[in-house]
PDB file of C-alpha atoms in Angstrom:
ATOM      1  CA  UNK A   1     -16.843   7.312  -7.042  1.00 65.00           C
ATOM      2  CA  UNK A   2     -13.994   4.782  -6.771  1.00 67.00           C
ATOM      3  CA  UNK A   3     -11.348   6.980  -5.326  1.00 91.00           C
ATOM      4  CA  UNK A   4      -9.597   7.698  -2.054  1.00 95.00           C
ATOM      5  CA  UNK A   5      -8.834  11.378  -1.852  1.00 96.00           C
ATOM      6  CA  UNK A   6      -6.036  12.693   0.401  1.00 97.00           C
ATOM      7  CA  UNK A   7      -5.343  16.314   1.360  1.00 97.00           C
ATOM      8  CA  UNK A   8      -3.035  18.081   1.328  1.00 97.00           C
ATOM      9  CA  UNK A   9      -0.775  16.637  -1.306  1.00 95.00           C
ATOM     10  CA  UNK A  10       2.251  18.309   0.174  1.00 96.00           C
ATOM     11  CA  UNK A  11       2.838  19.570   3.747  1.00 96.00           C
ATOM     12  CA  UNK A  12       5.817  21.309   5.265  1.00 95.00           C
ATOM     13  CA  UNK A  13       5.784  21.805   9.063  1.00 93.00           C
ATOM     14  CA  UNK A  14       8.020  22.701  11.875  1.00 90.00           C
ATOM     15  CA  UNK A  15       8.549  20.429  14.906  1.00 89.00           C
ATOM     16  CA  UNK A  16       6.315  22.613  17.082  1.00 88.00           C
ATOM     17  CA  UNK A  17       3.470  22.859  14.596  1.00 89.00           C
ATOM     18  CA  UNK A  18       0.171  21.079  14.772  1.00 94.00           C
ATOM     19  CA  UNK A  19      -1.293  19.971  11.462  1.00 95.00           C
ATOM     20  CA  UNK A  20      -3.671  17.307  10.031  1.00 97.00           C
ATOM     21  CA  UNK A  21      -3.844  14.963   7.090  1.00 98.00           C
ATOM     22  CA  UNK A  22      -7.257  14.200   5.675  1.00 98.00           C
ATOM     23  CA  UNK A  23      -8.555  11.168   3.777  1.00 98.00           C
ATOM     24  CA  UNK A  24     -11.965  10.749   2.228  1.00 98.00           C
ATOM     25  CA  UNK A  25     -13.729   7.913   0.381  1.00 97.00           C
ATOM     26  CA  UNK A  26     -17.341   7.563  -0.787  1.00 93.00           C
ATOM     27  CA  UNK A  27     -17.246   3.928  -1.794  1.00 94.00           C
ATOM     28  CA  UNK A  28     -19.137   2.879   1.379  1.00 93.00           C
ATOM     29  CA  UNK A  29     -16.007   1.091   2.714  1.00 94.00           C
ATOM     30  CA  UNK A  30     -16.027   0.490   6.411  1.00 94.00           C
ATOM     31  CA  UNK A  31     -12.280  -0.146   6.903  1.00 93.00           C
ATOM     32  CA  UNK A  32      -9.761   2.598   6.574  1.00 95.00           C
ATOM     33  CA  UNK A  33      -6.017   2.585   6.892  1.00 94.00           C
ATOM     34  CA  UNK A  34      -3.017   4.844   7.349  1.00 96.00           C
ATOM     35  CA  UNK A  35       0.334   3.702   6.043  1.00 95.00           C
ATOM     36  CA  UNK A  36       3.765   5.481   6.199  1.00 96.00           C
ATOM     37  CA  UNK A  37       6.254   5.143   3.352  1.00 94.00           C
ATOM     38  CA  UNK A  38       9.806   6.303   3.619  1.00 94.00           C
ATOM     39  CA  UNK A  39      11.816   6.834   0.414  1.00 88.00           C
ATOM     40  CA  UNK A  40      12.727   3.553  -1.365  1.00 85.00           C
ATOM     41  CA  UNK A  41      10.931   1.557   1.319  1.00 89.00           C
ATOM     42  CA  UNK A  42       7.657  -0.394   1.300  1.00 90.00           C
ATOM     43  CA  UNK A  43       4.604   1.086   2.975  1.00 92.00           C
ATOM     44  CA  UNK A  44       4.375   0.291   6.695  1.00 92.00           C
ATOM     45  CA  UNK A  45       0.983   0.004   8.448  1.00 91.00           C
ATOM     46  CA  UNK A  46       0.323   2.613  11.125  1.00 94.00           C
ATOM     47  CA  UNK A  47      -3.451   2.355  11.996  1.00 94.00           C
ATOM     48  CA  UNK A  48      -6.585   0.557  10.913  1.00 92.00           C
ATOM     49  CA  UNK A  49     -10.157   1.688  11.630  1.00 94.00           C
ATOM     50  CA  UNK A  50     -13.020  -0.769  11.237  1.00 92.00           C
ATOM     51  CA  UNK A  51     -16.595   0.632  11.466  1.00 94.00           C
ATOM     52  CA  UNK A  52     -15.122   3.903  12.843  1.00 95.00           C
ATOM     53  CA  UNK A  53     -13.394   2.147  15.725  1.00 95.00           C
ATOM     54  CA  UNK A  54      -9.586   1.867  15.967  1.00 94.00           C
ATOM     55  CA  UNK A  55      -8.829  -1.745  15.274  1.00 89.00           C
ATOM     56  CA  UNK A  56      -5.078  -1.841  14.917  1.00 84.00           C
ATOM     57  CA  UNK A  57      -2.345   0.556  16.211  1.00 86.00           C
ATOM     58  CA  UNK A  58       1.097  -0.630  15.193  1.00 84.00           C
ATOM     59  CA  UNK A  59       2.858   0.870  18.165  1.00 87.00           C
ATOM     60  CA  UNK A  60       2.835   4.322  16.528  1.00 93.00           C
ATOM     61  CA  UNK A  61       4.265   7.201  18.696  1.00 94.00           C
ATOM     62  CA  UNK A  62       1.593   9.360  20.269  1.00 94.00           C
ATOM     63  CA  UNK A  63       2.681  12.439  18.243  1.00 95.00           C
ATOM     64  CA  UNK A  64       0.480  10.768  15.554  1.00 97.00           C
ATOM     65  CA  UNK A  65      -3.141  10.765  16.518  1.00 96.00           C
ATOM     66  CA  UNK A  66      -5.698   9.212  14.198  1.00 97.00           C
ATOM     67  CA  UNK A  67      -9.370   9.997  14.107  1.00 97.00           C
ATOM     68  CA  UNK A  68     -12.325   8.597  12.238  1.00 97.00           C
ATOM     69  CA  UNK A  69     -15.210  11.033  12.598  1.00 96.00           C
ATOM     70  CA  UNK A  70     -17.504   9.165  10.250  1.00 94.00           C
ATOM     71  CA  UNK A  71     -17.561   6.311   7.817  1.00 92.00           C
ATOM     72  CA  UNK A  72     -16.195   8.387   4.913  1.00 96.00           C
ATOM     73  CA  UNK A  73     -13.429  10.429   6.696  1.00 97.00           C
ATOM     74  CA  UNK A  74     -10.114   9.541   8.277  1.00 98.00           C
ATOM     75  CA  UNK A  75      -7.787  12.086   9.799  1.00 98.00           C
ATOM     76  CA  UNK A  76      -4.211  11.891  11.026  1.00 98.00           C
ATOM     77  CA  UNK A  77      -3.408  14.659  13.458  1.00 97.00           C
ATOM     78  CA  UNK A  78       0.322  15.541  13.750  1.00 96.00           C
ATOM     79  CA  UNK A  79       1.977  17.372  16.701  1.00 94.00           C
ATOM     80  CA  UNK A  80       5.581  17.697  17.787  1.00 93.00           C
ATOM     81  CA  UNK A  81       6.896  15.669  14.874  1.00 93.00           C
ATOM     82  CA  UNK A  82      10.527  14.949  14.262  1.00 94.00           C
ATOM     83  CA  UNK A  83      12.477  15.344  10.986  1.00 95.00           C
ATOM     84  CA  UNK A  84      12.618  11.500  10.747  1.00 95.00           C
ATOM     85  CA  UNK A  85       8.827  11.549  10.394  1.00 96.00           C
ATOM     86  CA  UNK A  86       9.202  13.050   7.023  1.00 96.00           C
ATOM     87  CA  UNK A  87       7.585  10.501   4.535  1.00 96.00           C
ATOM     88  CA  UNK A  88       4.754   9.803   2.189  1.00 96.00           C
ATOM     89  CA  UNK A  89       1.544   9.071   4.201  1.00 97.00           C
ATOM     90  CA  UNK A  90      -0.880   6.773   2.355  1.00 96.00           C
ATOM     91  CA  UNK A  91      -4.590   6.404   3.167  1.00 96.00           C
ATOM     92  CA  UNK A  92      -6.443   3.229   1.982  1.00 94.00           C
ATOM     93  CA  UNK A  93      -9.865   1.730   2.407  1.00 94.00           C
ATOM     94  CA  UNK A  94     -11.587  -1.576   1.931  1.00 91.00           C
ATOM     95  CA  UNK A  95     -15.118  -2.758   2.146  1.00 90.00           C
ATOM     96  CA  UNK A  96     -14.569  -4.349   5.490  1.00 84.00           C
ATOM     97  CA  UNK A  97     -11.600  -5.531   7.510  1.00 79.00           C
ATOM     98  CA  UNK A  98     -11.076  -9.086   6.322  1.00 73.00           C
ATOM     99  CA  UNK A  99      -8.332 -10.959   4.542  1.00 65.00           C
ATOM    100  CA  UNK A 100     -10.220 -11.105   1.256  1.00 67.00           C
ATOM    101  CA  UNK A 101     -10.633  -7.446   0.592  1.00 75.00           C
ATOM    102  CA  UNK A 102      -8.994  -5.298  -2.041  1.00 81.00           C
ATOM    103  CA  UNK A 103      -7.420  -2.109  -0.674  1.00 87.00           C
ATOM    104  CA  UNK A 104      -7.863   1.132  -2.644  1.00 90.00           C
ATOM    105  CA  UNK A 105      -5.113   3.606  -1.911  1.00 92.00           C
ATOM    106  CA  UNK A 106      -5.014   7.377  -2.171  1.00 94.00           C
ATOM    107  CA  UNK A 107      -2.273   9.347  -3.944  1.00 93.00           C
ATOM    108  CA  UNK A 108      -0.623  10.187  -0.538  1.00 95.00           C
ATOM    109  CA  UNK A 109       0.347  13.212   1.403  1.00 96.00           C
ATOM    110  CA  UNK A 110       4.072  14.002   1.357  1.00 96.00           C
ATOM    111  CA  UNK A 111       5.141  15.381   4.653  1.00 96.00           C
ATOM    112  CA  UNK A 112       8.383  17.257   5.270  1.00 96.00           C
ATOM    113  CA  UNK A 113       9.257  18.113   8.878  1.00 95.00           C
ATOM    114  CA  UNK A 114      11.900  20.832   9.265  1.00 93.00           C
TER     115      UNK A 114
ATOM    116  CA  UNK B   1       6.208 -13.277  11.372  1.00 80.00           C
ATOM    117  CA  UNK B   2       5.275 -13.013   7.652  1.00 85.00           C
ATOM    118  CA  UNK B   3       8.140 -11.696   5.505  1.00 89.00           C
ATOM    119  CA  UNK B   4       7.740 -10.764   1.766  1.00 93.00           C
ATOM    120  CA  UNK B   5      10.696 -10.635  -0.499  1.00 96.00           C
ATOM    121  CA  UNK B   6      10.848  -9.373  -4.094  1.00 97.00           C
ATOM    122  CA  UNK B   7      13.484 -10.250  -6.582  1.00 94.00           C
ATOM    123  CA  UNK B   8      15.096  -8.520  -8.418  1.00 93.00           C
ATOM    124  CA  UNK B   9      15.175  -5.129  -6.679  1.00 95.00           C
ATOM    125  CA  UNK B  10      15.668  -3.387  -9.992  1.00 96.00           C
ATOM    126  CA  UNK B  11      15.267  -4.463 -13.685  1.00 96.00           C
ATOM    127  CA  UNK B  12      16.022  -2.649 -16.952  1.00 97.00           C
ATOM    128  CA  UNK B  13      14.675  -4.023 -20.219  1.00 97.00           C
ATOM    129  CA  UNK B  14      14.224  -2.753 -23.787  1.00 97.00           C
ATOM    130  CA  UNK B  15      10.699  -2.054 -25.009  1.00 97.00           C
ATOM    131  CA  UNK B  16       8.841  -5.098 -26.206  1.00 97.00           C
ATOM    132  CA  UNK B  17      10.441  -7.663 -23.930  1.00 97.00           C
ATOM    133  CA  UNK B  18       8.410 -10.051 -21.894  1.00 97.00           C
ATOM    134  CA  UNK B  19       9.449 -10.049 -18.164  1.00 96.00           C
ATOM    135  CA  UNK B  20       8.851 -11.746 -14.841  1.00 97.00           C
ATOM    136  CA  UNK B  21       8.816 -10.181 -11.431  1.00 97.00           C
ATOM    137  CA  UNK B  22       9.132 -12.511  -8.399  1.00 97.00           C
ATOM    138  CA  UNK B  23       7.623 -12.409  -4.960  1.00 97.00           C
ATOM    139  CA  UNK B  24       8.073 -14.935  -2.119  1.00 97.00           C
ATOM    140  CA  UNK B  25       6.560 -15.067   1.323  1.00 94.00           C
ATOM    141  CA  UNK B  26       7.488 -17.041   4.362  1.00 92.00           C
ATOM    142  CA  UNK B  27       4.097 -17.958   5.786  1.00 88.00           C
ATOM    143  CA  UNK B  28       1.884 -19.810   3.235  1.00 86.00           C
ATOM    144  CA  UNK B  29      -1.271 -19.309   5.286  1.00 84.00           C
ATOM    145  CA  UNK B  30      -2.423 -16.340   3.323  1.00 86.00           C
ATOM    146  CA  UNK B  31      -5.769 -15.089   2.422  1.00 84.00           C
ATOM    147  CA  UNK B  32      -4.772 -13.261  -0.675  1.00 88.00           C
ATOM    148  CA  UNK B  33      -1.873 -11.654  -2.573  1.00 92.00           C
ATOM    149  CA  UNK B  34      -2.025  -8.347  -4.303  1.00 93.00           C
ATOM    150  CA  UNK B  35       0.218  -6.671  -6.923  1.00 96.00           C
ATOM    151  CA  UNK B  36       0.554  -2.959  -7.037  1.00 95.00           C
ATOM    152  CA  UNK B  37       2.158  -0.378  -9.122  1.00 96.00           C
ATOM    153  CA  UNK B  38       3.700   2.826  -7.739  1.00 94.00           C
ATOM    154  CA  UNK B  39       4.993   5.792  -9.814  1.00 92.00           C
ATOM    155  CA  UNK B  40       7.653   7.957  -8.141  1.00 88.00           C
ATOM    156  CA  UNK B  41       6.207   9.980  -5.336  1.00 82.00           C
ATOM    157  CA  UNK B  42       2.692   8.726  -6.035  1.00 86.00           C
ATOM    158  CA  UNK B  43       0.244   6.402  -4.370  1.00 88.00           C
ATOM    159  CA  UNK B  44      -0.382   2.763  -5.086  1.00 91.00           C
ATOM    160  CA  UNK B  45      -2.475   1.398  -7.898  1.00 91.00           C
ATOM    161  CA  UNK B  46      -3.845  -2.090  -7.467  1.00 90.00           C
ATOM    162  CA  UNK B  47      -2.990  -4.270 -10.532  1.00 95.00           C
ATOM    163  CA  UNK B  48      -4.179  -7.737  -9.559  1.00 94.00           C
ATOM    164  CA  UNK B  49      -5.545  -9.607  -6.583  1.00 91.00           C
ATOM    165  CA  UNK B  50      -5.198 -13.319  -6.271  1.00 91.00           C
ATOM    166  CA  UNK B  51      -7.314 -15.069  -3.607  1.00 88.00           C
ATOM    167  CA  UNK B  52      -5.666 -18.026  -1.813  1.00 87.00           C
ATOM    168  CA  UNK B  53      -7.857 -20.470  -3.730  1.00 89.00           C
ATOM    169  CA  UNK B  54      -6.888 -19.141  -7.094  1.00 92.00           C
ATOM    170  CA  UNK B  55      -3.757 -19.996  -9.172  1.00 95.00           C
ATOM    171  CA  UNK B  56      -3.683 -16.931 -11.419  1.00 95.00           C
ATOM    172  CA  UNK B  57      -5.236 -13.778 -12.468  1.00 95.00           C
ATOM    173  CA  UNK B  58      -5.034 -11.818 -15.775  1.00 97.00           C
ATOM    174  CA  UNK B  59      -5.574  -8.168 -16.673  1.00 95.00           C
ATOM    175  CA  UNK B  60      -4.456  -7.117 -20.242  1.00 97.00           C
ATOM    176  CA  UNK B  61      -0.779  -7.661 -20.556  1.00 97.00           C
ATOM    177  CA  UNK B  62      -0.439  -8.597 -16.921  1.00 98.00           C
ATOM    178  CA  UNK B  63      -0.665 -12.154 -15.544  1.00 98.00           C
ATOM    179  CA  UNK B  64      -0.039 -13.008 -11.871  1.00 97.00           C
ATOM    180  CA  UNK B  65       0.348 -16.446 -10.629  1.00 97.00           C
ATOM    181  CA  UNK B  66       0.237 -17.882  -7.156  1.00 96.00           C
ATOM    182  CA  UNK B  67       1.752 -21.046  -5.615  1.00 95.00           C
ATOM    183  CA  UNK B  68       0.727 -20.868  -2.066  1.00 91.00           C
ATOM    184  CA  UNK B  69       2.330 -24.112  -1.002  1.00 91.00           C
ATOM    185  CA  UNK B  70       5.800 -22.874  -2.139  1.00 94.00           C
ATOM    186  CA  UNK B  71       5.138 -19.281  -1.010  1.00 94.00           C
ATOM    187  CA  UNK B  72       5.641 -17.762  -4.410  1.00 96.00           C
ATOM    188  CA  UNK B  73       4.015 -15.461  -6.842  1.00 97.00           C
ATOM    189  CA  UNK B  74       5.075 -14.044 -10.169  1.00 97.00           C
ATOM    190  CA  UNK B  75       3.934 -11.063 -12.136  1.00 97.00           C
ATOM    191  CA  UNK B  76       4.369 -11.572 -15.913  1.00 98.00           C
ATOM    192  CA  UNK B  77       4.330  -8.489 -18.082  1.00 98.00           C
ATOM    193  CA  UNK B  78       4.061  -9.143 -21.846  1.00 98.00           C
ATOM    194  CA  UNK B  79       5.365  -6.812 -24.498  1.00 97.00           C
ATOM    195  CA  UNK B  80       6.705  -4.224 -22.043  1.00 97.00           C
ATOM    196  CA  UNK B  81       6.320  -0.539 -22.871  1.00 97.00           C
ATOM    197  CA  UNK B  82       8.056   2.610 -21.497  1.00 97.00           C
ATOM    198  CA  UNK B  83       4.813   3.471 -19.653  1.00 96.00           C
ATOM    199  CA  UNK B  84       5.278   0.325 -17.573  1.00 97.00           C
ATOM    200  CA  UNK B  85       8.264   1.901 -15.817  1.00 97.00           C
ATOM    201  CA  UNK B  86       7.444   2.131 -12.157  1.00 97.00           C
ATOM    202  CA  UNK B  87       7.966   0.214  -8.950  1.00 96.00           C
ATOM    203  CA  UNK B  88       5.971  -2.963  -8.535  1.00 98.00           C
ATOM    204  CA  UNK B  89       4.989  -3.998  -5.007  1.00 97.00           C
ATOM    205  CA  UNK B  90       3.763  -7.405  -3.825  1.00 96.00           C
ATOM    206  CA  UNK B  91       1.729  -7.623  -0.745  1.00 94.00           C
ATOM    207  CA  UNK B  92       0.085 -10.419   1.267  1.00 91.00           C
ATOM    208  CA  UNK B  93      -2.772 -10.593   3.761  1.00 84.00           C
ATOM    209  CA  UNK B  94      -2.259 -13.605   5.988  1.00 70.00           C
ATOM    210  CA  UNK B  95      -4.715 -13.135   8.809  1.00 66.00           C
ATOM    211  CA  UNK B  96      -8.263 -11.991   8.835  1.00 57.00           C
ATOM    212  CA  UNK B  97      -8.600  -8.612  10.501  1.00 52.00           C
ATOM    213  CA  UNK B  98      -5.006  -7.390   9.652  1.00 67.00           C
ATOM    214  CA  UNK B  99      -3.742  -5.331   6.750  1.00 71.00           C
ATOM    215  CA  UNK B 100      -1.237  -5.972   4.007  1.00 85.00           C
ATOM    216  CA  UNK B 101       2.344  -6.817   4.397  1.00 88.00           C
ATOM    217  CA  UNK B 102       4.461  -5.469   1.611  1.00 92.00           C
ATOM    218  CA  UNK B 103       7.686  -6.521  -0.116  1.00 95.00           C
ATOM    219  CA  UNK B 104      10.287  -3.831  -0.892  1.00 94.00           C
ATOM    220  CA  UNK B 105       9.336  -3.817  -4.522  1.00 96.00           C
ATOM    221  CA  UNK B 106      10.931  -4.183  -7.955  1.00 97.00           C
ATOM    222  CA  UNK B 107      11.788  -0.997  -9.805  1.00 97.00           C
ATOM    223  CA  UNK B 108      11.277  -1.563 -13.523  1.00 97.00           C
ATOM    224  CA  UNK B 109      12.633   0.616 -16.223  1.00 97.00           C
ATOM    225  CA  UNK B 110      11.638   0.013 -19.833  1.00 97.00           C
ATOM    226  CA  UNK B 111      13.665   1.905 -22.451  1.00 96.00           C
ATOM    227  CA  UNK B 112      12.323   2.787 -25.906  1.00 94.00           C
TER     228      UNK B 112
END
């Protein structure tokens, strides 16, 4: 299995809702990433987990809460989001967190906040 | 701070043309450079990865080159096809333990 699977593909939520985005890989990768991509912009790094521990947090607001329950799963919990948080959220993984590794991306979860 | 620039922002060509996409980066101390393809509303597909010690990589009709000293990479697409229409993103990894830094992409349209 050489894929990164993201669910749901589309999510619409109100500003008071609590929802979660999920990401799964079975390639034995030990580094997993969340990126945010606004329309016509490049992906921007949000979080990186290495061996299930948060390694990088790019000053993301606390209304985004990542979780890595095991080596195959990565969640992004969403609460009290703003309309400007509407974007494509991309998950990626790599063998380990070093500069030489290839990142494999999922298809993304498109989030709309009303 | 590493900055990645891609030129042109958009490109339209007729089917069959050979074309070159450009990527430049400000900090030459990179570990690798990766080219991705992104179809509208979709995720990223990795096309080619060039390690800092390499000069080029080839995959089918795609050839990517890297000149680390000048901070430049090119993606050459031979005999373009309408199915090549997509946004092409260049990304660099310039420190161990950090993730990719992306350019804004070049949106390619190939007409039949």
